[in-house]
Amino acid sequence: MANNKQEHAQWSSSFGFVLAAVGSAVGLGNIWKFPYMVGESGGSAFVIAYLFCIALVGFPVLVAEWLIGRRGQKNPINTFTDVAVSEGKSRSWGIVGATGILGGFLILSFYSVIGGWALNYITKIGTGSFVGQDSDTVGATFDAMLASAGTLTIWHTVFMAITALIVGIGVTRGIETTAKVLMPLLGLILFVIVGYNVVNGGFGEAVNYLFAPDMSKLTGDVMLAALGHAFFTLSIGMGIMVAYGSYLGREVNLLKTARTVVILDTVIALAAGLAIFPIIFNNGLDPAAGPGLIFVSLPIAFGSMTAGTIIGILFFLLITFAALTSSISLLEPTVEFLEERTPMSRTVSTIVASTVIWLLGIAALLSFNLWSDFTIMGNGIFDALDKITSKFLLPLTGLAGIIFFAWKMDQRTIQQELGLSNGAWQIWQVVAKFVAPIAIIVVFVTTLLG
Ligand code: PHE
């Protein structure tokens, strides 16, 4: 990305941009977080709420963030400020960029901890820890990892260091090009596991669990969780897509690109669900096991399938890779901001930002062991960071972003920029002006009252 201060770089092609956007969107959110949130929220109610949120809120917010980013061509704060000023509106809109950067910053701290888990599992599977093991042993291995602050710290550090290195050297685009090969491979492995499940049972039950509508479980809390996850998984509501949009050429069709990203992201999440839940049901595991869900279920399958060790190693390697293309996007806005707004060079900006995030990550991982008694409003540090970002910062930043986009910016030029005919434009306006913001507000109010 921007390696020198005078010139704000651009993506070489719209394909490069799609790769980067998919790289950011597809990550631990799809494979680690989505399944366990489904499990905690009782299955299909969450899935259905999530699909609605993705289509009616996520998609328009994504387009809005790219468009604003492309207009502003700077880091998210300056972008929001500049675009607001050029539309004759208050400079205070820059705050939206700031809360966004804060969100990404906080997310990366615990994201890196989970990236570390995935790294650790590569070595565990590689050394045959799970071959022929039953669910109790696999669960015990996971618990032992959580209990060891030292192990968690080492792997969190490795993950954070790799992220910082990539961002610091400024080779994020090289990584994204590699992702072009690795992402499809990840998809393929997911389907191999799904295939294994079809043969080994539990599949029908999982399909039912994920898709048979059971609206009795659709509470305000589930809706807020689904909304928050829609933001998390698409990397919106935190300035990242604004920052990415700032590198975007004018010829790129935002709506089509957003459609591609949203569909790919959703397909991978659903495939992860179909890869994991049959194993859960087959082995009598608890779907509501929480953040450890994939780590206590998949290794059972890898331990018993043909070539399981290879497939298992590959799987966790690819997850790590997907996590890295997301984590570099989480670090990038903060670094971009420091680089453009302070005298610090890119290298120093990267070191400063990642050290602070790394420290916060240590606090997060200690909440699984040494600091497990310390809570913030009933949550451990890890859960608190997750909830504050997904349930508040992201949706509220997204809400402000879409309100700015649909109510404060000149709509005529937006119609041209999106290239919409009059009919399609009216639908778009209803969604962007009313459906998306009202949905966010309603979900908030219901949850707060509930
Ligand atoms: N979207 C990424 C994922 O689903 C996580 C992420 C969140 C990345 C926010 C960037 C910003 O894993």
CSV table of N, CA and C and ligand atoms in Angstrom, one decimal, residues 24-30 107 111 229 231-236 238 240 265 326-327 329-330 394, ligand 1:
chain,number,residue,atom,x,y,z
A,24,SER,N,-9.7,-9.5,3.4
A,24,SER,CA,-10.0,-8.9,4.7
A,24,SER,C,-11.3,-9.6,5.2
A,25,ALA,N,-12.3,-9.8,4.4
A,25,ALA,CA,-13.6,-10.3,4.9
A,25,ALA,C,-13.5,-11.7,5.3
A,26,VAL,N,-12.9,-12.6,4.5
A,26,VAL,CA,-12.9,-14.0,4.9
A,26,VAL,C,-11.7,-14.2,5.9
A,27,GLY,N,-12.1,-14.7,7.0
A,27,GLY,CA,-11.1,-15.0,8.0
A,27,GLY,C,-11.6,-15.8,9.2
A,28,LEU,N,-11.1,-15.5,10.3
A,28,LEU,CA,-11.6,-16.3,11.5
A,28,LEU,C,-13.1,-16.0,11.8
A,29,GLY,N,-13.5,-14.9,11.3
A,29,GLY,CA,-15.0,-14.6,11.5
A,29,GLY,C,-15.8,-15.6,10.9
A,30,ASN,N,-15.4,-16.1,9.7
A,30,ASN,CA,-16.2,-17.1,9.0
A,30,ASN,C,-16.1,-18.5,9.6
A,107,ILE,N,-10.2,-5.0,17.9
A,107,ILE,CA,-10.5,-6.3,17.4
A,107,ILE,C,-9.2,-7.1,17.2
A,111,TYR,N,-8.2,-10.9,18.1
A,111,TYR,CA,-8.1,-11.7,16.8
A,111,TYR,C,-6.8,-12.4,16.7
A,229,HIS,N,-22.2,-9.5,14.0
A,229,HIS,CA,-21.4,-10.4,13.3
A,229,HIS,C,-21.4,-10.1,11.8
A,231,PHE,N,-21.3,-7.2,10.6
A,231,PHE,CA,-20.3,-6.2,10.5
A,231,PHE,C,-18.9,-6.8,10.6
A,232,PHE,N,-18.7,-7.6,11.6
A,232,PHE,CA,-17.4,-8.2,11.8
A,232,PHE,C,-17.0,-9.0,10.6
A,233,THR,N,-17.8,-9.8,10.1
A,233,THR,CA,-17.4,-10.7,9.0
A,233,THR,C,-17.2,-10.0,7.7
A,234,LEU,N,-17.8,-8.9,7.5
A,234,LEU,CA,-17.6,-8.1,6.2
A,234,LEU,C,-16.5,-7.1,6.4
A,235,SER,N,-15.9,-7.0,7.6
A,235,SER,CA,-14.9,-6.0,7.9
A,235,SER,C,-15.5,-4.6,7.7
A,236,ILE,N,-16.7,-4.4,8.1
A,236,ILE,CA,-17.3,-3.0,7.9
A,236,ILE,C,-17.5,-2.4,9.3
A,238,MET,N,-15.6,-0.2,10.7
A,238,MET,CA,-14.4,0.1,11.4
A,238,MET,C,-13.3,0.8,10.5
A,240,ILE,N,-12.0,0.0,7.8
A,240,ILE,CA,-11.1,-0.8,7.0
A,240,ILE,C,-11.5,-0.7,5.5
A,265,ASP,N,-18.1,-14.5,1.1
A,265,ASP,CA,-17.9,-14.5,2.5
A,265,ASP,C,-19.0,-15.4,3.2
A,326,SER,N,-6.8,-11.0,7.0
A,326,SER,CA,-7.7,-10.1,7.7
A,326,SER,C,-6.9,-9.3,8.7
A,327,SER,N,-6.0,-9.9,9.4
A,327,SER,CA,-5.3,-9.1,10.5
A,327,SER,C,-4.4,-8.0,9.9
A,329,SER,N,-5.3,-6.3,7.4
A,329,SER,CA,-6.3,-5.2,7.1
A,329,SER,C,-6.8,-4.6,8.4
A,330,LEU,N,-6.7,-5.3,9.5
A,330,LEU,CA,-7.0,-4.6,10.8
A,330,LEU,C,-6.0,-3.7,11.3
A,394,LEU,N,-18.9,-1.4,16.1
A,394,LEU,CA,-19.1,-1.6,14.7
A,394,LEU,C,-20.5,-1.2,14.2
B,1,PHE,N1,-13.8,-10.0,8.5
B,1,PHE,C1,-12.7,-10.7,9.2
B,1,PHE,C2,-13.2,-12.1,9.5
B,1,PHE,O1,-14.3,-12.4,9.3
B,1,PHE,C3,-12.3,-10.1,10.5
B,1,PHE,C4,-12.1,-8.7,10.4
B,1,PHE,C5,-12.9,-7.9,11.1
B,1,PHE,C6,-11.2,-8.2,9.6
B,1,PHE,C7,-12.8,-6.6,11.0
B,1,PHE,C8,-11.1,-6.9,9.4
B,1,PHE,C9,-11.9,-6.1,10.2
B,1,PHE,O2,-12.4,-12.9,10.0
